[in-house]
XYZ file of C-alpha atoms in Angstrom:
657
model
C 107.651 76.551 155.808
C 107.618 80.319 156.103
C 110.993 81.630 157.240
C 112.117 85.178 157.848
C 115.227 86.802 159.264
C 114.716 89.474 161.874
C 116.718 91.333 164.482
C 115.917 90.508 168.096
C 112.911 92.275 169.598
C 112.281 93.222 173.221
C 111.138 90.265 175.255
C 110.452 89.118 178.743
C 112.481 86.012 179.320
C 115.300 84.577 181.328
C 117.851 83.195 178.855
C 119.501 81.242 181.662
C 116.617 78.914 182.300
C 112.866 78.875 182.874
C 110.573 81.290 181.138
C 109.579 84.509 182.853
C 106.409 86.284 181.821
C 102.865 85.601 180.737
C 103.520 82.326 178.936
C 104.603 78.878 179.959
C 106.806 77.155 177.333
C 107.357 73.579 178.430
C 108.330 70.087 177.305
C 110.365 71.280 174.334
C 111.464 68.591 171.882
C 114.137 67.899 170.738
C 116.113 68.571 173.874
C 118.965 66.745 175.625
C 119.219 66.996 179.405
C 117.077 70.154 179.576
C 119.264 71.832 176.963
C 122.625 71.142 178.582
C 123.870 69.261 175.501
C 123.186 69.759 171.787
C 120.769 67.774 169.682
C 122.481 66.363 166.575
C 121.163 66.532 163.025
C 122.456 66.657 159.437
C 122.664 69.733 157.217
C 119.417 70.004 155.267
C 117.454 67.800 157.646
C 113.922 68.861 158.425
C 113.973 69.291 162.197
C 110.567 69.036 163.840
C 110.260 71.054 167.047
C 107.427 70.583 169.535
C 106.502 72.455 172.701
C 103.626 72.965 175.100
C 102.719 76.683 175.083
C 99.925 78.183 177.161
C 98.870 81.192 179.236
C 96.008 82.211 181.439
C 92.713 83.262 179.892
C 91.374 82.769 176.380
C 93.352 85.259 174.316
C 94.694 84.277 170.902
C 98.298 83.024 171.054
C 101.033 83.368 168.446
C 104.211 81.249 168.597
C 107.381 81.320 166.537
C 110.344 79.005 166.282
C 113.566 81.028 166.112
C 117.098 79.844 165.381
C 120.516 81.126 164.396
C 124.109 80.041 164.071
C 125.564 80.554 167.528
C 128.032 83.143 166.200
C 125.322 85.158 164.430
C 123.244 87.931 165.997
C 120.087 87.788 163.894
C 117.474 85.077 164.262
C 115.663 83.209 161.528
C 111.986 82.652 162.271
C 109.172 80.353 161.250
C 105.593 80.211 162.449
C 104.557 77.455 164.835
C 101.103 75.906 164.537
C 98.799 74.645 167.257
C 98.157 70.912 167.021
C 95.984 70.092 170.029
C 95.968 70.371 173.814
C 98.364 73.353 173.789
C 100.936 71.361 171.780
C 102.619 73.520 169.134
C 104.728 72.452 166.168
C 107.401 74.140 164.045
C 110.134 73.276 161.555
C 113.699 74.434 161.066
C 116.231 73.218 158.500
C 119.753 74.675 158.721
C 121.454 74.206 155.375
C 125.077 74.274 156.527
C 127.055 72.342 159.174
C 127.756 74.246 162.351
C 126.641 74.936 165.895
C 123.221 76.519 166.218
C 120.788 77.532 168.934
C 117.016 77.554 168.754
C 114.289 78.890 170.992
C 110.547 79.532 171.017
C 108.783 82.871 171.343
C 105.125 83.353 172.237
C 102.942 86.413 172.610
C 99.314 87.455 172.636
C 97.829 88.529 169.311
C 95.831 91.445 170.683
C 94.223 92.313 167.360
C 93.116 88.717 166.600
C 91.725 88.499 170.130
C 89.861 91.800 169.655
C 88.491 90.711 166.262
C 87.214 87.387 167.591
C 85.425 89.064 170.505
C 84.120 91.892 168.310
C 82.541 89.478 165.821
C 80.922 87.480 168.628
C 79.364 90.659 170.071
C 78.313 91.813 166.620
C 76.649 88.492 165.909
C 74.824 88.709 169.252
C 73.452 92.172 168.344
C 75.295 94.024 171.085
C 76.453 97.644 170.923
C 79.920 97.560 169.351
C 80.636 101.286 168.960
C 83.302 101.449 171.651
C 84.710 98.074 170.633
C 85.308 99.387 167.124
C 87.240 102.341 168.525
C 89.360 99.946 170.584
C 90.187 98.005 167.440
C 91.187 101.147 165.580
C 93.382 102.167 168.510
C 95.271 98.868 168.190
C 96.117 99.820 164.610
C 97.711 103.061 165.750
C 99.945 101.170 168.166
C 101.385 98.749 165.598
C 105.189 98.739 165.775
C 106.524 95.898 163.641
C 106.072 94.436 160.191
C 107.449 94.918 156.722
C 106.482 97.686 154.276
C 103.532 95.781 152.840
C 102.035 95.064 156.257
C 102.555 98.670 157.358
C 100.829 99.950 154.215
C 97.785 97.721 154.841
C 97.511 98.856 158.458
C 97.704 102.556 157.531
C 95.194 102.173 154.704
C 92.584 100.370 156.794
C 93.045 102.707 159.725
C 92.445 105.742 157.496
C 89.479 104.003 155.872
C 87.858 103.405 159.283
C 88.509 106.972 160.452
C 87.029 108.314 157.208
C 83.943 106.072 157.025
C 83.433 104.948 160.616
C 82.535 101.498 159.275
C 83.866 98.596 161.421
C 84.060 96.473 158.251
C 87.318 98.307 157.499
C 88.811 96.572 160.538
C 87.641 93.071 159.660
C 89.228 92.437 156.249
C 91.465 89.294 156.223
C 94.558 91.095 154.950
C 94.464 93.428 157.958
C 94.338 90.458 160.330
C 97.486 89.047 158.692
C 99.248 92.416 158.710
C 98.447 92.991 162.393
C 99.645 89.492 163.310
C 103.029 90.673 162.143
C 102.848 94.291 163.236
C 100.986 94.465 166.529
C 102.596 95.336 169.847
C 103.975 92.277 171.664
C 103.854 93.566 175.195
C 103.932 90.093 176.745
C 106.470 88.534 174.389
C 108.062 85.574 176.153
C 111.064 83.579 174.961
C 112.092 80.126 176.107
C 115.659 79.393 177.009
C 117.954 78.657 174.056
C 118.629 75.041 173.109
C 121.867 73.949 171.393
C 121.903 72.144 168.050
C 124.846 70.593 166.205
C 124.426 70.232 162.451
C 126.881 67.895 160.702
C 127.749 66.772 157.194
C 126.483 63.464 155.806
C 129.578 61.383 156.578
C 128.973 62.050 160.268
C 125.962 59.730 160.062
C 126.423 57.465 157.053
C 129.672 55.795 156.061
C 131.596 52.545 155.685
C 134.984 52.540 157.436
C 138.020 50.440 156.486
C 140.652 50.310 159.214
C 144.235 49.418 158.348
C 147.777 49.643 159.681
C 149.738 51.631 157.069
C 153.072 49.946 157.766
C 151.552 46.559 156.821
C 150.535 47.552 153.294
C 153.772 46.578 151.571
C 153.705 43.631 149.161
C 157.240 42.607 150.203
C 157.523 40.390 153.323
C 159.336 42.135 156.175
C 159.396 45.495 154.416
C 157.883 48.507 156.150
C 154.900 49.829 154.219
C 154.758 53.389 152.943
C 152.080 55.889 151.995
C 152.777 54.956 148.381
C 151.966 51.340 149.246
C 148.717 52.619 150.738
C 147.958 54.488 147.508
C 148.479 51.253 145.586
C 145.816 49.600 147.731
C 143.189 52.298 147.196
C 141.536 50.791 144.089
C 140.941 47.514 145.940
C 139.469 49.265 148.988
C 137.371 51.628 146.880
C 136.053 48.671 144.870
C 134.624 47.287 148.111
C 132.701 50.534 148.518
C 134.293 52.103 151.574
C 133.960 55.824 152.324
C 136.530 56.237 155.094
C 140.088 54.874 155.164
C 141.041 54.829 158.810
C 144.728 54.642 159.832
C 146.132 53.566 163.164
C 148.707 56.138 164.427
C 151.256 57.162 161.798
C 153.730 58.894 164.124
C 157.294 57.979 165.112
C 157.444 55.096 167.623
C 159.555 55.162 170.777
C 162.437 52.784 171.548
C 162.293 52.819 175.355
C 160.464 49.714 176.648
C 159.366 48.919 173.095
C 157.030 45.933 172.951
C 157.963 42.877 170.922
C 155.835 40.479 168.946
C 152.614 39.370 170.621
C 153.067 42.140 173.199
C 156.296 40.683 174.547
C 158.029 42.888 177.113
C 161.345 42.584 175.298
C 161.607 43.591 171.655
C 164.028 42.260 169.095
C 166.150 44.739 167.201
C 163.895 44.526 164.141
C 160.551 44.713 165.994
C 158.689 47.854 164.922
C 156.911 48.428 168.256
C 153.322 49.467 168.876
C 152.120 52.477 166.858
C 150.357 53.599 170.043
C 153.731 54.228 171.745
C 153.851 57.646 170.116
C 156.960 59.787 169.892
C 160.714 59.516 169.415
C 163.649 61.735 168.540
C 162.022 62.075 165.087
C 159.026 63.856 166.607
C 155.676 63.432 168.310
C 152.000 63.757 167.457
C 152.659 66.246 164.668
C 155.280 64.082 162.955
C 155.180 61.132 160.531
C 157.094 57.898 161.018
C 160.015 58.342 158.613
C 159.583 54.850 157.126
C 156.041 55.752 155.993
C 157.172 58.688 153.885
C 157.034 62.461 153.879
C 154.302 65.021 154.350
C 154.231 65.437 150.585
C 153.582 61.689 150.309
C 150.821 61.981 152.887
C 149.133 64.838 151.069
C 149.405 62.853 147.831
C 147.626 59.985 149.607
C 144.831 62.299 150.727
C 144.400 63.559 147.170
C 144.355 59.987 145.833
C 141.693 59.033 148.371
C 139.570 61.924 147.181
C 139.695 60.685 143.595
C 138.343 57.347 144.857
C 135.545 58.979 146.874
C 137.158 58.348 150.248
C 138.489 60.370 153.172
C 141.330 59.624 155.564
C 140.596 59.229 159.270
C 143.498 59.438 161.717
C 143.788 57.744 165.071
C 144.587 60.221 167.843
C 145.878 58.625 171.036
C 146.524 61.052 173.883
C 149.548 59.180 175.192
C 153.283 59.247 174.675
C 156.282 56.996 174.422
C 158.908 57.790 177.059
C 160.926 59.141 174.111
C 158.289 61.695 173.053
C 159.722 65.227 172.761
C 157.096 66.507 175.205
C 158.764 64.615 178.082
C 161.814 66.805 177.628
C 160.125 70.016 176.554
C 157.290 69.839 179.112
C 158.341 67.430 181.829
C 155.769 68.967 184.191
C 152.970 67.551 181.985
C 153.724 64.039 183.287
C 153.466 62.333 186.656
C 156.330 60.609 188.410
C 156.441 58.077 191.213
C 157.690 59.017 194.696
C 161.204 57.835 193.805
C 161.277 60.172 190.812
C 160.879 57.474 188.173
C 158.363 57.759 185.364
C 154.785 56.681 186.033
C 153.940 54.459 183.087
C 150.404 53.862 181.884
C 148.488 51.084 183.564
C 145.044 49.595 183.883
C 145.653 47.326 186.893
C 146.748 44.655 186.725
C 147.836 45.492 183.155
C 150.877 47.706 182.680
C 151.971 49.523 179.541
C 155.669 50.227 180.033
C 156.026 51.698 176.547
C 153.459 54.452 177.250
C 153.108 57.405 179.609
C 149.976 59.510 179.971
C 149.869 63.306 180.211
C 148.710 64.633 183.567
C 145.566 66.703 183.010
C 145.771 67.860 186.605
C 149.211 69.406 186.274
C 149.772 73.088 187.035
C 150.330 73.856 183.347
C 147.186 71.996 182.176
C 146.124 74.946 180.022
C 149.232 74.615 177.864
C 148.668 70.859 177.606
C 145.084 71.399 176.429
C 146.231 73.926 173.840
C 148.967 71.603 172.582
C 146.531 68.738 172.064
C 144.071 71.021 170.291
C 146.892 72.244 168.077
C 147.699 68.640 167.129
C 144.190 68.268 165.712
C 144.382 71.623 163.938
C 147.761 70.657 162.496
C 146.347 67.534 160.844
C 143.320 69.451 159.617
C 145.763 71.730 157.831
C 147.193 68.618 156.150
C 143.721 67.732 154.843
C 142.352 65.384 157.523
C 138.805 66.026 158.799
C 138.001 62.758 160.584
C 139.585 61.666 163.859
C 139.110 58.486 165.847
C 139.980 59.243 169.471
C 141.561 56.376 171.390
C 140.149 55.744 174.881
C 138.564 59.182 175.382
C 136.848 57.993 178.570
C 140.234 57.988 180.338
C 140.656 61.741 179.859
C 138.616 64.573 181.463
C 135.195 65.092 179.907
C 135.453 68.866 180.090
C 138.656 68.681 178.037
C 136.892 66.883 175.189
C 133.920 69.218 175.290
C 136.295 72.173 175.039
C 138.511 70.651 172.337
C 135.645 69.559 170.077
C 134.037 72.993 170.339
C 137.344 74.724 169.607
C 137.957 72.599 166.525
C 134.431 72.584 165.132
C 134.155 76.345 165.569
C 137.003 76.605 163.070
C 135.759 73.756 160.827
C 132.239 72.448 161.545
C 132.814 69.544 159.142
C 135.327 67.807 161.408
C 134.139 64.410 162.674
C 135.187 62.826 165.981
C 134.687 59.104 166.681
C 134.804 58.046 170.335
C 136.599 54.714 170.788
C 135.262 54.019 174.254
C 134.399 50.429 175.132
C 133.321 51.204 178.659
C 130.215 51.606 180.803
C 127.017 52.590 178.950
C 126.448 55.890 180.714
C 130.044 56.955 180.160
C 129.755 56.152 176.440
C 126.536 58.139 176.239
C 128.091 60.997 178.204
C 130.883 61.304 175.639
C 128.324 61.360 172.833
C 126.356 64.098 174.543
C 129.318 66.383 175.088
C 130.214 66.457 171.411
C 131.636 63.259 169.907
C 130.109 62.870 166.457
C 130.050 59.056 166.478
C 130.562 56.329 169.045
C 131.814 52.770 169.251
C 129.184 50.329 170.484
C 128.626 46.945 172.081
C 127.559 45.491 168.728
C 130.916 43.692 168.523
C 129.711 41.351 171.287
C 125.967 41.232 170.634
C 125.231 37.851 169.038
C 121.796 36.676 170.227
C 118.539 37.858 168.676
C 117.097 39.238 171.908
C 120.175 41.215 172.849
C 120.661 42.597 169.316
C 117.054 43.768 169.113
C 117.115 45.178 172.633
C 120.341 47.067 171.979
C 119.143 48.547 168.688
C 115.821 49.534 170.257
C 117.817 51.391 172.891
C 119.995 53.218 170.345
C 117.035 54.150 168.133
C 114.783 55.190 171.015
C 114.541 58.509 172.821
C 116.601 60.387 173.788
C 119.556 58.335 172.486
C 118.585 58.747 168.840
C 118.993 62.517 169.167
C 122.649 62.406 170.234
C 124.188 58.894 170.006
C 125.360 57.888 166.524
C 126.551 54.276 166.507
C 129.473 53.010 164.467
C 129.233 49.207 164.273
C 132.741 47.753 163.994
C 132.720 43.990 163.411
C 136.287 43.657 164.723
C 139.246 45.857 165.647
C 143.026 45.350 166.019
C 142.341 44.799 169.731
C 139.262 42.574 169.428
C 138.802 39.292 167.586
C 135.394 38.213 168.920
C 134.909 34.557 169.806
C 132.180 34.146 167.178
C 134.696 34.910 164.390
C 137.441 32.623 165.655
C 136.068 29.563 163.853
C 136.738 31.272 160.524
C 133.406 30.194 159.035
C 132.602 32.360 155.989
C 128.851 32.456 156.719
C 129.537 33.987 160.149
C 131.801 36.691 158.707
C 129.097 37.464 156.140
C 126.364 37.484 158.774
C 128.249 39.881 161.029
C 129.149 42.346 158.282
C 125.585 42.191 156.918
C 124.155 42.925 160.380
C 126.555 45.864 160.834
C 126.009 47.295 157.346
C 122.222 46.908 157.383
C 121.308 47.813 160.960
C 123.607 50.821 161.401
C 124.110 53.717 159.023
C 127.831 53.671 159.879
C 129.932 50.546 160.281
C 133.540 49.425 159.952
C 135.822 46.472 159.386
C 139.450 45.977 160.354
C 141.672 44.913 157.454
C 142.002 41.151 157.242
C 138.290 40.665 157.899
C 137.691 40.421 154.155
C 140.107 37.462 153.943
C 138.611 35.823 157.063
C 141.574 36.282 159.423
C 140.663 34.480 162.623
C 143.737 33.054 164.382
C 143.406 34.030 168.042
C 145.425 33.764 171.220
C 143.838 30.674 172.823
C 141.067 31.600 175.244
C 141.223 35.312 174.468
C 139.521 37.725 172.088
C 142.850 38.875 170.641
C 144.675 38.173 167.405
C 147.677 35.887 167.533
C 150.655 37.590 165.895
C 148.839 40.912 166.036
C 150.081 43.558 163.629
C 150.013 45.988 166.523
C 153.460 44.557 167.275
C 154.767 43.392 163.900
C 154.588 44.136 160.193
C 152.318 41.793 158.269
C 152.035 41.125 154.562
C 148.814 39.637 153.233
C 147.455 38.223 150.028
C 144.414 40.471 149.652
C 142.993 38.163 146.983
C 143.400 35.011 149.070
C 141.013 32.172 148.120
C 137.738 32.303 150.019
C 137.808 36.079 150.496
C 134.450 37.882 150.822
C 135.438 41.126 149.098
C 132.687 40.850 146.490
C 130.128 40.245 149.230
C 131.198 43.376 151.116
C 131.139 45.334 147.852
C 127.568 44.187 147.166
C 126.486 45.285 150.666
C 128.026 48.714 150.196
C 126.413 49.096 146.761
C 123.064 48.308 148.327
C 123.701 50.920 151.010
C 124.662 53.638 148.537
C 121.561 53.103 146.410
C 119.080 52.875 149.292
C 118.763 55.894 151.612
C 116.870 53.727 154.112
C 120.108 51.873 154.902
C 122.047 55.102 155.439
C 120.185 56.034 158.606
C 119.655 54.287 161.935
C 116.675 56.212 163.297
C 113.835 54.580 161.358
C 114.472 50.941 162.239
C 111.794 48.482 163.323
C 112.103 44.766 163.969
C 109.602 42.383 162.407
C 108.125 39.447 164.333
C 109.653 36.251 162.924
C 108.979 33.022 164.807
C 112.596 31.910 164.931
C 115.198 32.945 167.480
C 118.016 32.424 164.945
C 116.759 35.005 162.458
C 116.769 38.793 162.799
C 114.068 40.419 160.649
C 113.674 44.176 160.294
C 112.500 47.076 158.181
C 114.179 50.446 157.631
C 112.673 53.456 155.901
C 114.145 56.680 154.553
C 113.051 59.900 156.235
C 110.714 60.796 153.378
C 109.165 57.323 153.365
C 109.927 56.700 149.687
C 112.582 54.002 150.206
C 111.790 51.011 152.385
C 114.064 48.022 153.005
C 113.182 44.756 154.704
C 115.709 42.141 155.688
C 116.211 38.777 157.325
C 119.681 37.788 158.594
C 120.653 34.395 160.000
C 122.394 34.059 163.358
C 123.233 30.358 162.899
C 124.315 28.207 159.968
C 121.199 26.000 159.604
C 118.966 26.519 156.567
C 115.431 27.619 157.452
C 112.129 28.675 155.958
C 110.479 31.781 157.336
C 107.373 33.882 156.943
C 108.296 37.559 156.565
C 105.296 39.632 157.751
C 104.877 42.865 155.791
C 101.278 43.914 156.456
C 102.332 46.801 158.737
C 104.560 48.507 156.140
C 103.466 51.641 154.312
C 105.388 53.533 151.636
C 105.062 57.145 150.569
C 104.355 57.487 146.844
C 103.207 60.314 144.569
C 99.705 58.974 145.099
C 99.917 58.908 148.869
C 100.731 56.233 151.433
C 100.428 52.687 150.102
C 101.390 49.169 151.165
C 104.094 47.442 149.098
C 102.956 44.920 146.504
C 106.301 43.149 146.017
C 109.886 42.987 147.261
C 113.086 42.832 145.189
C 116.316 41.223 146.396
C 119.078 43.848 146.531
C 121.745 41.273 145.632
C 120.036 39.064 143.024
C 117.191 41.353 141.797
C 114.790 38.414 142.302
C 111.216 39.568 142.968
C 108.546 38.140 145.256
C 104.905 39.181 145.193
C 103.403 39.983 148.586
C 100.396 37.778 149.273
C 98.335 37.445 152.442
C 100.373 40.214 154.071
C 103.828 38.728 153.653
C 106.284 36.509 151.802
C 107.494 32.981 152.485
C 111.274 32.698 152.028
C 114.084 30.219 152.454
C 117.258 31.398 154.180
C 120.380 29.323 153.489
C 123.250 30.867 155.524
C 125.963 28.784 153.860
C 124.967 30.382 150.566
C 124.061 33.835 151.907
C 123.072 34.513 155.535
C 121.342 37.794 154.649
C 118.260 38.467 152.567
C 117.828 42.179 151.859
C 114.901 43.499 149.836
C 113.587 46.790 148.544
C 109.844 47.211 148.874
C 107.973 48.021 145.663
C 104.640 49.836 145.598
C-alpha cells in the first residue's frame, strides 16, 4: 500500500453531503447510516474501502483514499485501484486508537488521457504534430508532485522542446510523474466518513464480574480491595482479561433494600450497591468498608501484573442520600406534593433510587458532572466502564460524553448494558458504545442461535455492533441454568467463548450457582442485597474447564474475532457446528457444541474450508482438538465424531494444512 501525507489541495466538493463536480462518488463502504455514525475497527487493522466512481466521457480517472485523525489538518493518502464496473478499491490502516475521518478524491488524469489518445492516433498514422504540442503544454502546467517528479517533468519537457521528438513525452517515468503533478481542475471529494479505531480489548476479552464486598473469606465480613487482590491469582488462572466490579461507591440508608429485595432492611443489611451515594460521598467516592484510594490503586497495579484490567460499573442514578440531592436539588424531579420522585419502571418501584432529570434547566452542569465522574476514575487508572441501563438516558448525552472522554483518551472502552429493544441496542452501539450486551443470555435453540449470530456478523451490524456474550449476570439467572447440570454450564460458557470474541461470566458461575427465586430468572439470596462468602474451590467446580477455553482463545486468533463466523450444516438440531477464521486466513477453528445432554455421533463437513498458507490457499488435511490435542484425519470431505455432553459438550478443533 502506497501512502503519502499531503496538505489539502483545492477541490470541488460539498463536505456536508453529496459530491459536487465532475465525478459521482457513490455507494461507499464501509459506511454507517450514510456516514452519520462511525465505522469501528481496531488499531492496525487493514480497512478495505470500496466506492463506485465515475464521470461522463472516456477520460482516464485517478482516485485516492484519504484519511486523517479528526484533530489533524493533513491527510494521509493511498491510491485506489479500479476493480470492475466503476468499482474502486483502497486500503487504510491507522496504527493508533482514536477518531478518524476518511474520504475519497477523484480527478481526471489529463496527461494519461492525452497519451492514450495520442498513441491511438499515432498507431492509425494520423497527423500528430498539434497533439504533441498539446502534450508538451500539459507539462508546463504541472503544479504538484515531489522533487523527483518535478525533475522528470522538467527534463522531458526540455528534451521535447530541444528535439521536437514526441517520444520524449511517452516515456513511462513521465507518465508516473505527471499522474502526481498534473493540474487537477476537476478534483472532486466525497463527504467525510467517521471512523473509530480502538485497542484490542475493545473487541477481544474475557470478563469476570464480581461484587467486591463479597470477596472476604470470613462469613458476614465486608470484603475489601485487599480481599479482591487475594483473589486475583485464582481469576487470572482461569484466563480472564477484565475484572469487572459492580458499583464500589458509598450506599445510601434512606429506603435501603433488605435481603431478597425486601422493602425493609435490617440494621446489618448492606443495601444495593446501585443505590449510590451517602454522607460519605457519591460517584467519585469509595465505600469506606472497601478501603482507600491507595488500596484501589494498589488493586489496579496488582491486576496489571496478572494481565488484567479493572472495569467499573457506572450507574447514572442516586440514593436519596447522595450529596448531589443537596448540592444540586434542581437536577432531580419531584412530585406535585413536593416529595421525591423515586425511580420506577411501572409497576416496579425502586424507592432506594432517584434518577437525575436530564431535562432540568441546569442540564449542562449535570452533563459535565457525569463526564467528570468518568474522567475522575480514568485518573485513578480505570479505562473500562460498563454503563448501567444507558437506554433510559438521552442518546445525545451518551454520544457527547463518549466523544468527550475518548478525545482525551481514545483507549477508553464503554460497554452498554441495555437489555431492551433491538433497534435501541443497535442505536446505542452506533452512537459510540464500544461493546454491547446481547440476547445471547436467552438464546438456547439451534435456529435462534444461528439466526442471531448471522444477524450480528452480517452487514451493517458487523461494522458497529460488538457483542459481549454474558452467560449470566447478578440480575439474570436464566432458566436453562437453574437445574445446576454441569454439562449445561459448560455448554453455555463454551458457546459464549467460542462464538463471540468477547464474553463474560458472573462470579459463582464457575461453582455452578443456580438457586433461583421460584418461577423467576433471578437468584435467590442475591448478593445485590447481602454479602456472600463462597468456597471458590467447591467440589464440582468448572474452573479448569473455563481456563482451558480461555487458553484456546488466547492461542487462536480465529476465536478472538466475531466477524468471520460461518455455521456448518450438521443434521442434528441439538448440535451447533461452526467455523471461524482469523483475518489473515492462517488460523481456522471448527467446533461442534451440544445443546442437550444426549450423546450423539455427527458428521462434521469440512470440504468448504480453505486455509491461507505460505504456499497459497489449501484445504485442511486434519483437525486437532484444542483441549486434548487428539488429531483426526479429514477423509471424504469431513470427520465423523462422537459428542458426549456429560463428558464435554464442546468439541473445538484447529484445522491443519
